[in-house]
XYZ file of N, CA and C in Angstrom:
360
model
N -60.882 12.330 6.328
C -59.934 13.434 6.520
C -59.031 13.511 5.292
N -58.807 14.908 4.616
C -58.066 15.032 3.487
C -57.190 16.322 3.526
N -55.669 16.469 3.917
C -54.698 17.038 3.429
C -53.942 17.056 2.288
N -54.316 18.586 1.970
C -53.557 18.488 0.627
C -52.655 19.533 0.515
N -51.228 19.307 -0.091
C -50.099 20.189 0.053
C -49.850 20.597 -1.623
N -49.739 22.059 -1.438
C -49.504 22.675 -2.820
C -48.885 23.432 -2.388
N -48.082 23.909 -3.972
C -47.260 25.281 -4.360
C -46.104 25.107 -4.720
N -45.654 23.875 -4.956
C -44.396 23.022 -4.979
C -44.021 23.699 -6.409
N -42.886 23.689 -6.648
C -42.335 23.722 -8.021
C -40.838 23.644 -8.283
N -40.498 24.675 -9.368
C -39.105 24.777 -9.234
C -38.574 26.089 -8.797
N -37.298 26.491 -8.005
C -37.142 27.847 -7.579
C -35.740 27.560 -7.680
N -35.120 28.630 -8.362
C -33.617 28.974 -8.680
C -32.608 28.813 -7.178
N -31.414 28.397 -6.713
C -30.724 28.581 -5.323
C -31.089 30.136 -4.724
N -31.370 30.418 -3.445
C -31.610 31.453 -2.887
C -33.210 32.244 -3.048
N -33.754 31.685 -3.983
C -35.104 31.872 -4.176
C -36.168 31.471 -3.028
N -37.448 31.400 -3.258
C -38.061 31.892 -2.298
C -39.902 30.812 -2.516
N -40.167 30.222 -1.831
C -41.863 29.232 -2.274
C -42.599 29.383 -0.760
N -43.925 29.158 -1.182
C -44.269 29.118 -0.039
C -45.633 28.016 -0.146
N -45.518 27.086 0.420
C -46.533 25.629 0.706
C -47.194 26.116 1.400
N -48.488 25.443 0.649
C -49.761 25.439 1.501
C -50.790 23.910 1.758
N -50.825 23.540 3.046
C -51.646 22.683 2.939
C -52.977 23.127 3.593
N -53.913 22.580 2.852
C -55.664 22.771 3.135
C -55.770 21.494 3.764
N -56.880 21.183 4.909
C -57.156 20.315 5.446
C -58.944 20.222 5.425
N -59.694 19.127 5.384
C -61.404 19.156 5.580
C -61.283 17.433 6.283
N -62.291 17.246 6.530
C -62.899 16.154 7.377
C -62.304 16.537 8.993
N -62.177 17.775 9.551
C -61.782 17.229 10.991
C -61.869 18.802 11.752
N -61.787 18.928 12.695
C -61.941 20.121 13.387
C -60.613 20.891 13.521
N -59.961 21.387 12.615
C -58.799 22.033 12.539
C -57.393 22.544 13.348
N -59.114 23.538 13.830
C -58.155 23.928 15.262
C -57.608 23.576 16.357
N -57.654 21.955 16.619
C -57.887 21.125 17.040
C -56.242 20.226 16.917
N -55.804 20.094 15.978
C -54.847 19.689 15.291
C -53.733 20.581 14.765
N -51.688 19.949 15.266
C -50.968 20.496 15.420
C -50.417 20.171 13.646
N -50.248 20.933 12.963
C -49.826 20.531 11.649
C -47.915 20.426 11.027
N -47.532 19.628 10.889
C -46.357 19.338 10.443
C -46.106 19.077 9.128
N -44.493 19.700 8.785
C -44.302 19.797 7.637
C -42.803 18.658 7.640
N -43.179 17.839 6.080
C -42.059 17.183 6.770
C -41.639 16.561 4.901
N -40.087 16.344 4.907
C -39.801 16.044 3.506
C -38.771 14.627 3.181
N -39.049 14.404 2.080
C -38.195 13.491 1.832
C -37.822 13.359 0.178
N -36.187 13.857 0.144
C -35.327 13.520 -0.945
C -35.178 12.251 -1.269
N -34.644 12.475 -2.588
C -33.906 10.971 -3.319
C -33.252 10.665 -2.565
N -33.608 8.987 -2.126
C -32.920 8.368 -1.759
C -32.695 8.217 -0.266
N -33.278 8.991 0.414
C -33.161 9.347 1.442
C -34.583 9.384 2.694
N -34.697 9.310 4.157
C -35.607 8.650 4.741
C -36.695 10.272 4.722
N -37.746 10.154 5.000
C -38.257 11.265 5.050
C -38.092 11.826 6.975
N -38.049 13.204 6.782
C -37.457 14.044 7.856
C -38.493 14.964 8.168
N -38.497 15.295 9.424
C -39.286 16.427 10.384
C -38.502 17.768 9.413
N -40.001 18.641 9.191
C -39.336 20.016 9.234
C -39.899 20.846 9.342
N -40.898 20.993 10.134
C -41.556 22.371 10.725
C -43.205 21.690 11.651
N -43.425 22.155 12.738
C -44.627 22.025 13.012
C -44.938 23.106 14.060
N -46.257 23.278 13.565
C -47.318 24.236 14.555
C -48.247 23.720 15.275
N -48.267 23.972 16.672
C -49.110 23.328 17.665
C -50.632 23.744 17.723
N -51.372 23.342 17.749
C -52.932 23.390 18.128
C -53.441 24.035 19.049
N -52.833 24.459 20.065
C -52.916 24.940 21.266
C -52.988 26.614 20.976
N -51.721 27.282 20.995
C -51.443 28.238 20.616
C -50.248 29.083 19.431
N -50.210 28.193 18.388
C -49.387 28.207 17.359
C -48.349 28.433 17.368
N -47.421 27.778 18.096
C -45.890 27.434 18.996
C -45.654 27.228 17.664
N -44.336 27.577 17.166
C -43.705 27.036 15.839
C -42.511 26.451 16.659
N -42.189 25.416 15.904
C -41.003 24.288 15.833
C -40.126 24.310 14.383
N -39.338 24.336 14.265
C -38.095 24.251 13.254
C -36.992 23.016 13.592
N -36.803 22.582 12.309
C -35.162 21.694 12.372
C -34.395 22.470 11.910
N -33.026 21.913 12.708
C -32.200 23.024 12.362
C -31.926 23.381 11.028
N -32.473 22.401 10.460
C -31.503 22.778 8.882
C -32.094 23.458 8.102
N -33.594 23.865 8.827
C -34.569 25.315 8.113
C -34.646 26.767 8.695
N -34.291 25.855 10.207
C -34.596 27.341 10.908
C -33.815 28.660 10.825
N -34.288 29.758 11.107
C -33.982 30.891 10.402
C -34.464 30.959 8.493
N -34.912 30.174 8.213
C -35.073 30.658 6.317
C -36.643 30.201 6.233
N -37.238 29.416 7.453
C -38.277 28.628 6.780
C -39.592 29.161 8.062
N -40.340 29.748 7.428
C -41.569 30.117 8.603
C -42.682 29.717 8.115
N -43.286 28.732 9.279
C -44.868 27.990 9.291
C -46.004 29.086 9.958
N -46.735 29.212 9.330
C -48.049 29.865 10.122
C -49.454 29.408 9.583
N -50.578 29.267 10.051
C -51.795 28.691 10.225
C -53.297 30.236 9.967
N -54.156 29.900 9.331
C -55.143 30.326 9.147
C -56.192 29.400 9.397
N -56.681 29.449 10.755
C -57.689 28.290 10.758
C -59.024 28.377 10.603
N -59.828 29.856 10.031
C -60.544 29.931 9.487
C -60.671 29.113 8.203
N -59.539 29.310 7.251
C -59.360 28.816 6.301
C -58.977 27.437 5.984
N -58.481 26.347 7.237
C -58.350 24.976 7.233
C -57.136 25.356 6.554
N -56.202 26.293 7.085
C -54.735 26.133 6.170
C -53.859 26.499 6.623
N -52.742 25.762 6.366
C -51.159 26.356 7.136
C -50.221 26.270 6.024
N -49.327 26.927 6.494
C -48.418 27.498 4.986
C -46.808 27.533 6.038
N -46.038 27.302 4.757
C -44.542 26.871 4.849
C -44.227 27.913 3.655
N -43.213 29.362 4.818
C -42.715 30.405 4.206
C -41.217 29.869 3.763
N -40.516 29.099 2.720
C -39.365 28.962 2.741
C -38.473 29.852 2.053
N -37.547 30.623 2.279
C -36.919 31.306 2.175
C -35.293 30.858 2.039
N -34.236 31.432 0.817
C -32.817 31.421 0.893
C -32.895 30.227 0.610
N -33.859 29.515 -0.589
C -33.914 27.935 -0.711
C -31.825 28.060 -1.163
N -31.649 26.336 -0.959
C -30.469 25.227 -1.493
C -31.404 24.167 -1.916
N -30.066 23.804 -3.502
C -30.417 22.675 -3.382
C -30.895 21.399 -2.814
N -29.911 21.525 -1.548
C -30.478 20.306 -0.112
C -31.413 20.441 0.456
N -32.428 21.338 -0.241
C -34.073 21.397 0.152
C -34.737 20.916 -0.995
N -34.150 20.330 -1.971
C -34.826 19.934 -3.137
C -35.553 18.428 -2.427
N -37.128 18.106 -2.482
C -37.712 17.273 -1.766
C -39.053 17.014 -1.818
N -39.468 16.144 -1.907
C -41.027 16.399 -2.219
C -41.518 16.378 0.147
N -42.307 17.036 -0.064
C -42.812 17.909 1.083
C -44.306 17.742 1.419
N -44.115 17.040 2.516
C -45.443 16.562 2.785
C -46.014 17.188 4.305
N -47.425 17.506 4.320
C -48.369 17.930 5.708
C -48.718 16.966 6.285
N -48.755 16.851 7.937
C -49.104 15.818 8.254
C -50.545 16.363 9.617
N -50.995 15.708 10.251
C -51.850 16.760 11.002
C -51.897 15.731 12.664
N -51.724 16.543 13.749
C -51.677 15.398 14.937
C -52.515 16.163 16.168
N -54.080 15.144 16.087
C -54.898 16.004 17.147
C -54.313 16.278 18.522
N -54.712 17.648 18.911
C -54.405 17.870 20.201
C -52.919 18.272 20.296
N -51.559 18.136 19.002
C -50.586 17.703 19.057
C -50.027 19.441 20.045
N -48.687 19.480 19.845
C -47.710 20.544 20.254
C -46.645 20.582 19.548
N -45.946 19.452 19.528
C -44.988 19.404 18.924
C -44.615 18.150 17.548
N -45.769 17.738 17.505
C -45.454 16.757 16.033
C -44.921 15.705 16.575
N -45.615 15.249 17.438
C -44.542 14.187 17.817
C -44.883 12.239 16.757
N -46.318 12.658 17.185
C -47.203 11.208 16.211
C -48.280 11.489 15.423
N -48.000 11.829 14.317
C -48.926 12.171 13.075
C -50.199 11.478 13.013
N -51.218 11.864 13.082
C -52.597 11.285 12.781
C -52.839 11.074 11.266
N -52.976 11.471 10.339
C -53.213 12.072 9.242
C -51.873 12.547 8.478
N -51.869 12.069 7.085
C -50.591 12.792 6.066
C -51.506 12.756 4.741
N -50.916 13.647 4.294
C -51.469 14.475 2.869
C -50.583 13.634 1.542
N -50.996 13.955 0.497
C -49.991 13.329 -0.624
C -48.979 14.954 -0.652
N -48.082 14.574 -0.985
C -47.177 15.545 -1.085
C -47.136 16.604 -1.947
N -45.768 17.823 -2.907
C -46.131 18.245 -3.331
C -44.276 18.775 -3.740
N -43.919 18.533 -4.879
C -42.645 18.741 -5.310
C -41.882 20.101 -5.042
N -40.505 20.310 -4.278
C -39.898 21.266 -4.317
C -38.434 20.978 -5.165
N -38.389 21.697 -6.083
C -37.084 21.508 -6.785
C -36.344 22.787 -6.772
N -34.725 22.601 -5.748
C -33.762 23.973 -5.969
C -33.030 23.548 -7.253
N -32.991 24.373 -7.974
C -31.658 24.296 -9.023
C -31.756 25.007 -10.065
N -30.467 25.559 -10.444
C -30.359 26.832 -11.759
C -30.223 25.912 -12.929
């Protein structure tokens, strides 16, 4: 099984990225996908997941409203719309994938990550 998270870069405060992770070795649709980050210095954190079932989105508060997850599972891919970036989203940002899941609760599978940098 291989997740991989792209699109990372740098985006000015209030700017705008959108992550994509691709997934192969596993039956997709099958699996609830989570997005989840971790800054300098700091523990890595929940921040978005979509359920397997019927693509229930989940948010932490500190995205919700700016940050929208949605899934193409033809394509083995789910994407992280982030929007009205801050600096305090500067983080490298990782996919994680949890069969059967709903809400992200115990990750099966994590991807190598993929750099988000806010700053002018």
């Amino acid at each position: 099984v291989q997740l991989q998270a792209s699109g990372g870069g740098l985006v000015q405060p209030g700017g705008s990225l959108t992550l994509s992770c691709t997934a192969s070795g596993l039956t997709f649709e099958d699996y609830a996908i989570g997005w989840y980050r971790q800054a300098p210095g700091k523990e890595r954190a929940w921040v978005s997941c979509i359920s397997s079932t019927d693509s229930s989105t989940y948010y932490s508060v500190l995205v919700k409203g700016r940050f929208a997850t949605s899934r193409v599972n033809a394509n083995n891919t789910v994407y992280l719309q982030m929007n009205m970036l801050n600096p305090e989203d500067t983080a490298v940002y990782y996919c994680a994938a949890e069969k059967y899941g709903t809400m992200c609760a115990g990750m099966d599978y994590w991807g190598e990550g993929t750099q988000v940098t806010v700053s002018s």
